[in-house]
C-alpha cells in the first residue's frame, strides 16, 4: 500500500488527570473518506486538533506524507497549511468578507500575488456555490453559507487532507443539506477527508471507512456495511441504533441539533 | 479681564490637550502590550500583568502621580510637563490594559484557532485576525478612558504644570471672579470631552461590521 497521507501512532492526550484518548493508531490513505463517530466527550474533536497540531499530544507520533510532524523543531505553521480544518461553529474571520476569508491564507501564508489569490479565492467560492456572496461579511450569511465559506477557506490552501469536526451540528436542519452536498462533491473529486459527524446517511453513502470511538479508544472500524450490518461489538450496534433514532429524522424536525 | 481670560486659559487649554496627547497614546501602547502579554504571554507574564493592573488601579491616581513624578524627574532631567504626562500615561496603561484584555477575550479563542488552522503563525494571527476585531470592540470603553484622562490631566496641576485648572485658579485669585474663571475652565473641559467622545463614536460607526441584512 502507498504511504498514508496522514498517520498517527500511539497518540495519547491528557488534560491534567483526564485522559482524553490513549494509544490511537490511524492511517489515512490518499482518497480515503473516513468518518469518525462516537458519543460526545469521547475525544473526537481533540483528536482532530491533535492531528493538525492545534493541540499538543502528550504521546505518540504523527506523520504527514511520511514526514514526522511531531518531531521536535518541526515547523507547525508549515504543517497546518497542508491540513484543512472545518469547525463545528464555522469560525469565519468576522471582520473579513467571504472573499477575504478565503484569500487570507493565500496572501498571508502562501504569499501569492493579490491578483492570483483573488482568482483562486473566487474559484473556491464558486466551488461551494457562493460566488455571489463574495462581498458579504459572516454576519450577513446564514449558518450554512458560513460553513461553506469555511470549507472554501480550507480548500483554497490546496490541502492534502481535510478534517471536518461535526460540520453540520450547529446548523438548523434545513441548512444541513447544502453543506453535506458540498462535502459530497468533494468526495467525488477524490478529496481525502476525515469527518466527525452524526450524519449517518452521509457516512453510509460517502465513507469508505467508519471509525467508532468511545471513551478515548477506537472500539471498532470497518466499511460502512461492516459497521452498519455486521458490527462486531454490541456497543457499536447500540450506538448506531441510538444515533440513527436521534438523527435519522433530523431533517424533518426542528429539534435543536445538540451533541448527543 | 476678558483678554486675560482668553489668552491665559487658552494657553492652559493647549497644555491640557498636550498632556492628554502624550498620556493617552502612551497608555495605549503600554496598555495594549500588557493586554497582549496577559492573554498570550503565558502563565507567569499573565500573573505579572494582573499584579501590575491590580496595584496601579488600587492606589489613588494623585498618589501614583507624585511617586512616578519623583521617580521620573529624579532619574532624568525633564520638565514637569513631560514627567507629569508620562506618569499619567503609565497610570492610564493599567486601565487601558483592562480594556484591551477584555476586548481580546471577547474576540475569543476560536478566531485564533481558525487562523492557526489556516497556517498563520501566532503573531500573524494576532495581527491579522485577533487585533482588528479586538480594536473595534475596544473603541467604546476606550472613548470612556479618553475622557477620563482628559479630565484627570488636571492632576498635573499638583506638579505646577500650568494647565487649565491651574490657570483658572490663578485667574480667580487675581481677578476675584472665581465663578467666571472656574466656569470657563468647566466649559472648556466639557467641550474637549464632548468632542473627543463624538469623534470616537464616529470612528466606531465607521468601523462597525455589517450584520444581518
Ligand atoms: N481545552 C480543554 N481543557 C480541558 N479539557 C478538555 C479540553 N478540551 C477537551 N477537553 C476534554 O476532553 C474530553 C473530550 O472532548 P472532545 O474532544 O471535545 O470530545 P468530542 O468531540 O468527542 O465530544 C472531554 O472530557 C472534554 O472535557
Ligand atoms: Mg466534538
Coordinates of C-alpha atoms and ligand atoms in Angstrom, one line a residue:
Chain A
X1 CA 0.0 0.0 0.0
X2 CA 1.1 3.6 -0.6
X3 CA 2.5 5.8 2.0
X4 CA -0.5 7.2 4.0
X5 CA -1.1 10.9 3.8
X6 CA -1.7 11.2 7.5
X7 CA -0.7 8.6 10.0
X8 CA -0.8 8.6 13.8
X9 CA 0.7 6.0 16.1
X10 CA 0.1 5.6 19.8
X11 CA -1.5 9.1 20.0
X12 CA -2.3 10.0 23.6
X13 CA -3.8 13.2 25.0
X14 CA -4.4 14.2 28.6
X15 CA -5.8 17.3 30.2
X16 CA -4.3 17.1 33.7
X17 CA -5.6 13.8 35.2
X18 CA -8.2 13.4 32.5
X19 CA -7.0 11.1 29.8
X20 CA -8.9 12.2 26.7
X21 CA -7.7 9.3 24.5
X22 CA -4.9 6.8 24.6
X23 CA -2.9 4.9 22.1
X24 CA -4.8 5.9 19.0
X25 CA -3.5 4.4 15.7
X26 CA -4.8 5.9 12.5
X27 CA -3.8 5.9 8.8
X28 CA -5.5 8.0 6.2
X29 CA -4.7 6.9 2.6
X30 CA -5.0 9.1 -0.5
X31 CA -8.6 9.4 -1.4
X32 CA -9.9 7.9 1.9
X33 CA -13.1 9.3 3.3
X34 CA -13.1 8.3 6.9
X35 CA -16.0 9.1 9.2
X36 CA -15.4 9.1 12.9
X37 CA -18.5 8.6 15.1
X38 CA -18.9 8.2 18.8
X39 CA -20.6 9.7 21.8
X40 CA -19.9 13.3 23.0
X41 CA -16.9 13.8 25.2
X42 CA -15.1 10.8 23.6
X43 CA -12.2 12.9 22.3
X44 CA -13.1 13.2 18.6
X45 CA -12.6 17.0 18.4
X46 CA -9.4 16.7 20.5
X47 CA -8.1 14.0 18.2
X48 CA -8.7 16.2 15.1
X49 CA -7.0 19.2 16.8
X50 CA -4.0 17.0 17.7
X51 CA -3.7 15.7 14.1
X52 CA -3.1 19.2 12.8
X53 CA -1.1 20.2 15.8
X54 CA -3.5 22.8 17.1
X55 CA -3.3 20.9 20.4
X56 CA -0.1 19.2 21.5
X57 CA -0.4 15.4 22.0
X58 CA 1.1 14.0 25.2
X59 CA 2.4 10.9 23.5
X60 CA 2.7 9.2 20.1
X61 CA 3.8 10.4 16.7
X62 CA 2.1 11.8 13.6
X63 CA 3.3 11.7 10.0
X64 CA 2.2 13.8 7.1
X65 CA 3.2 12.3 3.8
X66 CA 5.8 10.2 5.5
X67 CA 7.4 13.1 7.4
X68 CA 7.1 13.1 11.2
X69 CA 5.4 16.4 12.1
X70 CA 5.6 15.7 15.8
X71 CA 9.4 15.7 15.7
X72 CA 10.9 18.4 17.8
X73 CA 11.7 21.5 15.9
X74 CA 9.3 20.8 13.1
X75 CA 7.6 23.9 11.6
X76 CA 4.0 23.6 12.8
X77 CA 2.7 26.5 10.8
X78 CA 4.0 24.8 7.7
X79 CA 2.2 21.6 8.5
X80 CA -1.2 23.3 9.0
X81 CA -1.1 24.8 5.5
X82 CA -1.4 21.3 4.2
X83 CA -4.2 20.1 6.5
X84 CA -7.6 21.9 6.0
X85 CA -9.8 22.2 9.0
X86 CA -13.6 22.9 9.2
X87 CA -15.1 23.6 12.7
X88 CA -18.4 22.9 14.1
X89 CA -19.1 26.6 14.7
X90 CA -17.6 27.8 11.4
X91 CA -15.2 30.3 12.9
X92 CA -15.1 32.5 9.9
X93 CA -13.0 35.7 10.5
X94 CA -15.7 38.1 11.5
X95 CA -14.1 41.2 10.3
X96 CA -13.5 40.0 6.7
X97 CA -15.8 39.4 3.8
X98 CA -16.3 35.9 2.5
X99 CA -13.8 36.6 -0.2
X100 CA -11.2 38.0 2.2
X101 CA -11.7 35.0 4.5
X102 CA -10.8 32.7 1.6
X103 CA -8.0 35.0 0.4
X104 CA -6.3 35.5 3.7
X105 CA -4.3 32.2 3.7
X106 CA -3.4 32.7 0.1
X107 CA -1.9 36.2 0.6
X108 CA -0.6 36.0 4.2
X109 CA 0.5 32.3 4.4
X110 CA 1.2 31.3 0.8
X111 CA 2.2 34.9 -0.2
X112 CA 0.5 34.7 -3.6
X113 CA 0.3 37.9 -5.5
X114 CA -3.1 39.6 -4.9
X115 CA -4.4 39.0 -8.4
X116 CA -3.7 35.3 -8.3
X117 CA -5.1 35.0 -4.8
X118 CA -8.3 36.8 -5.8
X119 CA -8.8 34.5 -8.8
X120 CA -8.2 31.4 -6.7
X121 CA -10.4 32.6 -3.9
X122 CA -13.3 33.3 -6.3
X123 CA -13.0 29.9 -7.9
X124 CA -13.1 28.3 -4.4
X125 CA -16.2 30.3 -3.6
X126 CA -17.7 29.2 -6.8
X127 CA -16.9 25.6 -5.9
X128 CA -19.1 25.9 -2.8
X129 CA -21.7 27.8 -4.7
X130 CA -21.2 31.1 -3.1
X131 CA -19.5 33.3 -5.8
X132 CA -22.4 35.7 -5.5
X133 CA -21.8 36.2 -1.7
X134 CA -18.1 37.2 -2.1
X135 CA -18.6 40.6 -0.6
X136 CA -20.8 39.6 2.3
X137 CA -19.5 39.6 5.9
X138 CA -20.0 36.5 8.0
X139 CA -22.7 38.3 10.0
X140 CA -24.7 38.7 6.7
X141 CA -24.6 35.0 5.9
X142 CA -26.7 32.0 7.1
X143 CA -25.0 29.3 9.1
X144 CA -25.0 27.0 6.1
X145 CA -23.4 29.7 3.9
X146 CA -20.8 30.5 6.6
X147 CA -19.9 26.8 6.8
X148 CA -19.5 26.6 3.0
X149 CA -17.2 29.7 3.1
X150 CA -15.2 28.0 5.8
X151 CA -14.9 25.0 3.6
X152 CA -13.7 27.2 0.7
X153 CA -11.2 28.9 3.0
X154 CA -9.7 25.5 3.8
X155 CA -9.8 24.2 0.2
X156 CA -8.1 27.4 -1.1
X157 CA -4.8 26.2 0.6
X158 CA -4.9 23.0 -1.6
X159 CA -4.7 20.8 1.5
X160 CA -3.5 17.2 1.4
X161 CA -6.4 16.2 3.7
X162 CA -9.4 17.9 5.1
X163 CA -10.6 17.5 8.7
X164 CA -14.2 18.2 9.4
X165 CA -15.4 18.4 13.1
X166 CA -19.1 18.0 13.1
X167 CA -19.6 20.5 10.3
X168 CA -23.4 20.3 10.4
X169 CA -24.0 20.0 14.1
X170 CA -24.5 23.7 14.7
X171 CA -26.8 24.2 11.7
X172 CA -30.6 24.5 11.6
X173 CA -31.9 21.3 10.0
X174 CA -32.9 23.0 6.7
X175 CA -29.3 24.2 6.2
X176 CA -27.6 20.8 6.7
X177 CA -28.3 19.6 3.2
X178 CA -26.3 22.3 1.4
X179 CA -23.2 21.7 3.5
X180 CA -23.4 17.9 3.0
X181 CA -23.9 18.4 -0.7
X182 CA -20.6 20.4 -0.9
X183 CA -18.9 17.6 1.0
X184 CA -20.3 15.0 -1.4
X185 CA -18.9 17.0 -4.3
X186 CA -15.5 17.0 -2.6
X187 CA -15.8 13.2 -2.2
X188 CA -16.5 12.9 -5.9
X189 CA -13.4 15.0 -6.6
X190 CA -11.4 12.4 -4.5
X191 CA -10.5 14.8 -1.7
X192 CA -9.1 12.9 1.2
X193 CA -11.3 13.6 4.2
X194 CA -11.5 12.7 7.9
X195 CA -15.0 13.6 9.1
X196 CA -16.5 13.6 12.5
X197 CA -20.3 13.6 12.0
X198 CA -23.5 12.2 13.2
X199 CA -25.0 12.3 9.7
X200 CA -25.3 8.5 9.2
X201 CA -26.8 8.9 5.8
X202 CA -23.8 10.8 4.6
X203 CA -21.5 8.3 6.3
X204 CA -23.1 5.3 4.7
X205 CA -23.1 6.9 1.3
X206 CA -19.7 8.6 1.1
X207 CA -17.4 7.0 3.6
X208 CA -15.1 4.1 2.7
X209 CA -14.3 3.6 6.4
X210 CA -16.1 4.3 9.6
X211 CA -14.3 4.5 13.0
X212 CA -16.3 4.1 16.1
X213 CA -14.7 5.8 19.1
X214 CA -15.8 5.6 22.7
X215 CA -14.2 6.9 25.9
X216 CA -11.0 7.8 24.2
X217 CA -10.4 4.5 22.3
X218 CA -11.2 3.2 18.9
X219 CA -13.7 0.4 19.6
X220 CA -14.3 -0.7 16.0
X221 CA -13.6 0.3 12.5
X222 CA -14.5 -1.0 9.1
X223 CA -16.5 -0.3 5.9
X224 CA -20.0 1.2 6.4
X225 CA -21.5 -2.2 5.6
X226 CA -19.4 -3.9 8.2
X227 CA -20.3 -1.5 10.9
X228 CA -24.0 -0.9 10.0
X229 CA -24.9 -4.5 9.1
X230 CA -22.4 -6.7 11.0
X231 CA -21.0 -4.8 13.9
X232 CA -18.6 -6.9 15.9
X233 CA -19.4 -5.2 19.2
X234 CA -22.7 -4.7 21.0
X235 CA -21.6 -1.1 21.9
X236 CA -21.2 -0.2 18.2
X237 CA -24.6 -1.7 17.4
X238 CA -26.2 0.2 20.3
X239 CA -24.6 3.5 19.4
X240 CA -25.5 3.2 15.7
X241 CA -29.1 2.4 16.7
X242 CA -29.3 5.3 19.1
X243 CA -27.8 7.8 16.7
X244 CA -30.0 6.8 13.8
X245 CA -33.0 7.1 16.0
X246 CA -31.9 10.5 17.2
X247 CA -30.6 12.0 14.0
X248 CA -32.4 10.0 11.4
X249 CA -35.4 12.3 11.2
X250 CA -33.5 15.4 11.9
X251 CA -34.2 17.0 8.5
X252 CA -37.9 16.9 9.2
X253 CA -37.9 18.1 12.7
X254 CA -36.9 21.5 14.2
X255 CA -35.2 19.9 17.2
X256 CA -32.0 21.7 18.3
X257 CA -29.1 19.6 17.0
X258 CA -27.1 19.3 20.1
X259 CA -24.3 16.9 20.6
X260 CA -25.6 13.6 22.0
Chain B
X1 CA -10.2 90.9 32.0
X2 CA -11.7 89.2 29.0
X3 CA -8.4 89.4 27.2
X4 CA -6.7 87.9 30.1
X5 CA -9.3 85.1 30.3
X6 CA -8.8 84.1 26.7
X7 CA -5.0 84.2 26.5
X8 CA -4.5 82.8 30.0
X9 CA -6.9 79.9 29.9
X10 CA -6.3 79.4 26.2
X11 CA -2.7 78.7 26.9
X12 CA -3.8 76.3 29.7
X13 CA -6.0 74.5 27.2
X14 CA -3.1 73.9 25.0
X15 CA -1.2 72.4 27.9
X16 CA -4.1 70.2 28.9
X17 CA -4.5 68.9 25.3
X18 CA -0.7 68.4 25.2
X19 CA -0.7 66.4 28.4
X20 CA -3.6 64.2 27.1
X21 CA -1.9 63.7 23.7
X22 CA 1.1 62.4 25.4
X23 CA -0.6 60.3 28.1
X24 CA -3.3 58.7 26.0
X25 CA -1.2 57.2 23.2
X26 CA 1.5 56.2 25.7
X27 CA -1.2 54.5 27.9
X28 CA -2.5 52.8 24.7
X29 CA 0.8 51.4 23.6
X30 CA 1.6 50.2 27.1
X31 CA -1.9 49.0 27.8
X32 CA -2.2 47.1 24.5
X33 CA 1.2 45.5 25.0
X34 CA 0.3 44.5 28.6
X35 CA -3.1 43.2 27.5
X36 CA -1.5 41.0 24.8
X37 CA 1.1 39.8 27.3
X38 CA -1.7 38.9 29.7
X39 CA -3.6 36.9 27.1
X40 CA -0.7 35.3 25.1
X41 CA 2.3 35.7 27.3
X42 CA 1.9 32.5 29.3
X43 CA 1.2 31.9 33.0
X44 CA 3.9 34.0 34.6
X45 CA 3.6 37.1 32.4
X46 CA -0.2 36.9 32.8
X47 CA 0.2 36.9 36.6
X48 CA 2.7 39.7 36.5
X49 CA 0.2 41.8 34.4
X50 CA -2.6 41.1 36.8
X51 CA -0.4 42.2 39.7
X52 CA 0.5 45.4 37.8
X53 CA -3.0 46.3 37.0
X54 CA -4.4 45.5 40.4
X55 CA -1.7 47.5 42.1
X56 CA -2.0 50.5 39.8
X57 CA -5.7 50.7 40.0
X58 CA -5.8 50.2 43.7
X59 CA -3.9 53.4 44.5
X60 CA -5.3 57.0 44.1
X61 CA -4.0 58.5 40.9
X62 CA -2.7 61.6 42.6
X63 CA -0.5 59.4 44.9
X64 CA 0.8 57.4 41.9
X65 CA 1.4 60.7 40.1
X66 CA 3.6 62.0 42.8
X67 CA 5.5 58.7 43.2
X68 CA 6.0 58.4 39.4
X69 CA 6.9 62.1 39.1
X70 CA 9.7 61.8 41.6
X71 CA 11.0 58.6 40.1
X72 CA 10.9 60.1 36.6
X73 CA 12.1 63.6 37.5
X74 CA 14.8 62.0 39.8
X75 CA 16.3 59.8 37.1
X76 CA 16.2 62.0 34.0
X77 CA 16.2 65.7 33.6
X78 CA 12.9 66.6 32.1
X79 CA 10.3 69.3 32.7
X80 CA 7.3 68.8 34.9
X81 CA 5.1 68.8 31.8
X82 CA 6.8 65.7 30.4
X83 CA 7.3 64.0 33.7
X84 CA 3.6 64.5 34.6
X85 CA 2.3 63.5 31.1
X86 CA 4.4 60.3 31.2
X87 CA 3.3 59.5 34.7
X88 CA -0.3 59.9 33.6
X89 CA 0.3 57.7 30.6
X90 CA 1.7 55.0 32.9
X91 CA -1.3 55.2 35.2
X92 CA -3.7 55.1 32.2
X93 CA -1.9 52.0 30.9
X94 CA -3.3 49.9 33.7
X95 CA -6.8 50.9 32.9
X96 CA -6.2 50.6 29.2
X97 CA -4.8 47.1 29.7
X98 CA -8.1 46.1 31.2
X99 CA -9.9 47.5 28.2
X100 CA -7.8 45.6 25.7
X101 CA -7.7 42.5 27.8
X102 CA -11.5 42.4 27.8
X103 CA -11.7 43.1 24.1
X104 CA -9.1 40.4 23.3
X105 CA -11.1 38.0 25.4
X106 CA -14.4 38.7 23.7
X107 CA -12.9 38.1 20.3
X108 CA -12.4 34.6 21.7
X109 CA -10.0 31.7 21.2
X110 CA -11.9 30.3 18.3
X111 CA -10.7 33.0 15.9
X112 CA -7.1 32.3 16.9
X113 CA -7.6 28.6 16.4
X114 CA -9.1 29.1 12.9
X115 CA -6.3 31.5 12.0
X116 CA -3.7 29.0 13.1
X117 CA -5.5 26.2 11.3
X118 CA -5.0 28.1 8.0
X119 CA -1.3 28.2 8.7
X120 CA -0.8 31.6 10.2
X121 CA 1.9 32.0 12.9
X122 CA 0.8 33.1 16.3
X123 CA 2.0 36.6 15.8
X124 CA 0.4 37.0 12.4
X125 CA -2.8 35.5 13.7
X126 CA -2.9 38.2 16.3
X127 CA -2.0 40.9 13.8
X128 CA -4.4 40.0 11.0
X129 CA -7.3 38.3 12.8
X130 CA -7.5 39.0 16.5
X131 CA -6.4 42.6 16.8
X132 CA -8.6 44.1 14.0
X133 CA -11.6 42.7 15.8
X134 CA -10.4 43.5 19.4
X135 CA -9.6 47.1 18.5
X136 CA -13.1 47.6 17.1
X137 CA -14.6 46.2 20.4
X138 CA -12.3 48.4 22.4
X139 CA -13.5 51.7 20.9
X140 CA -16.4 52.4 23.3
X141 CA -14.6 51.7 26.5
X142 CA -11.5 53.4 25.2
X143 CA -13.6 56.5 24.5
X144 CA -14.6 56.5 28.1
X145 CA -11.0 56.2 29.2
X146 CA -10.0 59.1 26.9
X147 CA -12.4 61.4 28.6
X148 CA -11.2 60.3 32.0
X149 CA -7.6 61.0 31.0
X150 CA -8.6 64.4 29.6
X151 CA -10.3 65.3 32.9
X152 CA -7.6 63.8 35.1
X153 CA -4.9 65.7 33.3
X154 CA -5.8 68.4 35.7
X155 CA -3.9 66.4 38.3
X156 CA -0.6 67.6 36.8
X157 CA -1.8 70.9 38.4
X158 CA -0.3 69.5 41.6
X159 CA 3.1 69.4 39.9
X160 CA 2.9 73.1 38.9
X161 CA 2.2 72.4 35.3
X162 CA 0.1 75.4 34.0
X163 CA -2.8 73.6 32.6
X164 CA -6.5 74.8 32.5
X165 CA -7.2 74.3 36.2
X166 CA -4.1 76.0 37.5
X167 CA -4.7 78.9 35.2
X168 CA -8.2 79.2 36.3
X169 CA -7.1 79.1 39.9
X170 CA -4.6 81.9 39.4
X171 CA -7.1 84.0 37.5
X172 CA -9.7 83.5 40.1
X173 CA -7.3 84.8 42.8
X174 CA -6.1 87.8 40.8
X175 CA -9.5 88.9 39.4
X176 CA -11.7 88.0 42.3
X177 CA -14.1 86.4 39.9
X178 CA -14.0 82.7 40.8
X179 CA -17.2 81.8 39.1
X180 CA -16.1 83.2 35.8
X181 CA -12.7 81.6 36.0
X182 CA -13.8 78.1 37.0
X183 CA -16.9 78.3 34.9
X184 CA -14.7 78.9 31.8
X185 CA -12.5 76.0 32.8
X186 CA -15.5 73.8 33.2
X187 CA -16.9 74.7 29.8
X188 CA -13.5 74.1 28.1
X189 CA -13.2 70.7 29.7
X190 CA -16.7 69.8 28.6
X191 CA -16.1 70.8 25.0
X192 CA -12.9 68.8 24.9
X193 CA -14.5 65.7 26.3
X194 CA -17.7 66.0 24.3
X195 CA -15.7 66.5 21.0
X196 CA -13.4 63.5 21.8
X197 CA -16.3 61.2 22.5
X198 CA -18.2 62.3 19.4
X199 CA -15.1 61.7 17.2
X200 CA -14.7 58.2 18.7
X201 CA -18.4 57.5 18.3
X202 CA -18.0 58.3 14.6
X203 CA -14.9 56.0 14.4
X204 CA -16.9 53.3 16.0
X205 CA -19.7 53.6 13.5
X206 CA -17.4 53.8 10.5
X207 CA -15.6 50.6 11.5
X208 CA -18.7 48.7 12.6
X209 CA -19.1 45.4 10.8
X210 CA -22.3 44.9 8.8
X211 CA -24.6 42.3 10.4
X212 CA -27.8 40.6 9.2
X213 CA -29.2 42.2 6.1
Ligands
LIG1 N1 -9.1 22.6 26.4 C1 -9.5 21.6 27.2 N2 -9.2 21.5 28.6 C2 -9.6 20.5 29.4 N3 -10.3 19.5 29.0 C3 -10.7 19.4 27.7 C4 -10.3 20.5 26.7 N4 -10.8 20.1 25.5 C5 -11.5 19.0 25.7 N5 -11.4 18.6 27.0 C6 -12.0 17.3 27.5 O1 -11.7 16.3 26.6 C7 -12.7 15.4 26.5 C8 -13.1 15.2 25.1 O2 -13.6 16.3 24.5 P1 -13.9 16.4 22.9 O3 -12.6 16.1 22.2 O4 -14.5 17.8 22.7 O5 -14.9 15.3 22.7 P2 -15.9 15.1 21.5 O6 -15.5 16.0 20.4 O7 -15.8 13.6 21.2 O8 -17.3 15.4 22.0 C9 -13.9 16.0 27.3 O9 -14.0 15.3 28.5 C10 -13.5 17.4 27.5 O10 -14.0 17.9 28.7
LIG2 MG1 -16.6 17.5 19.4

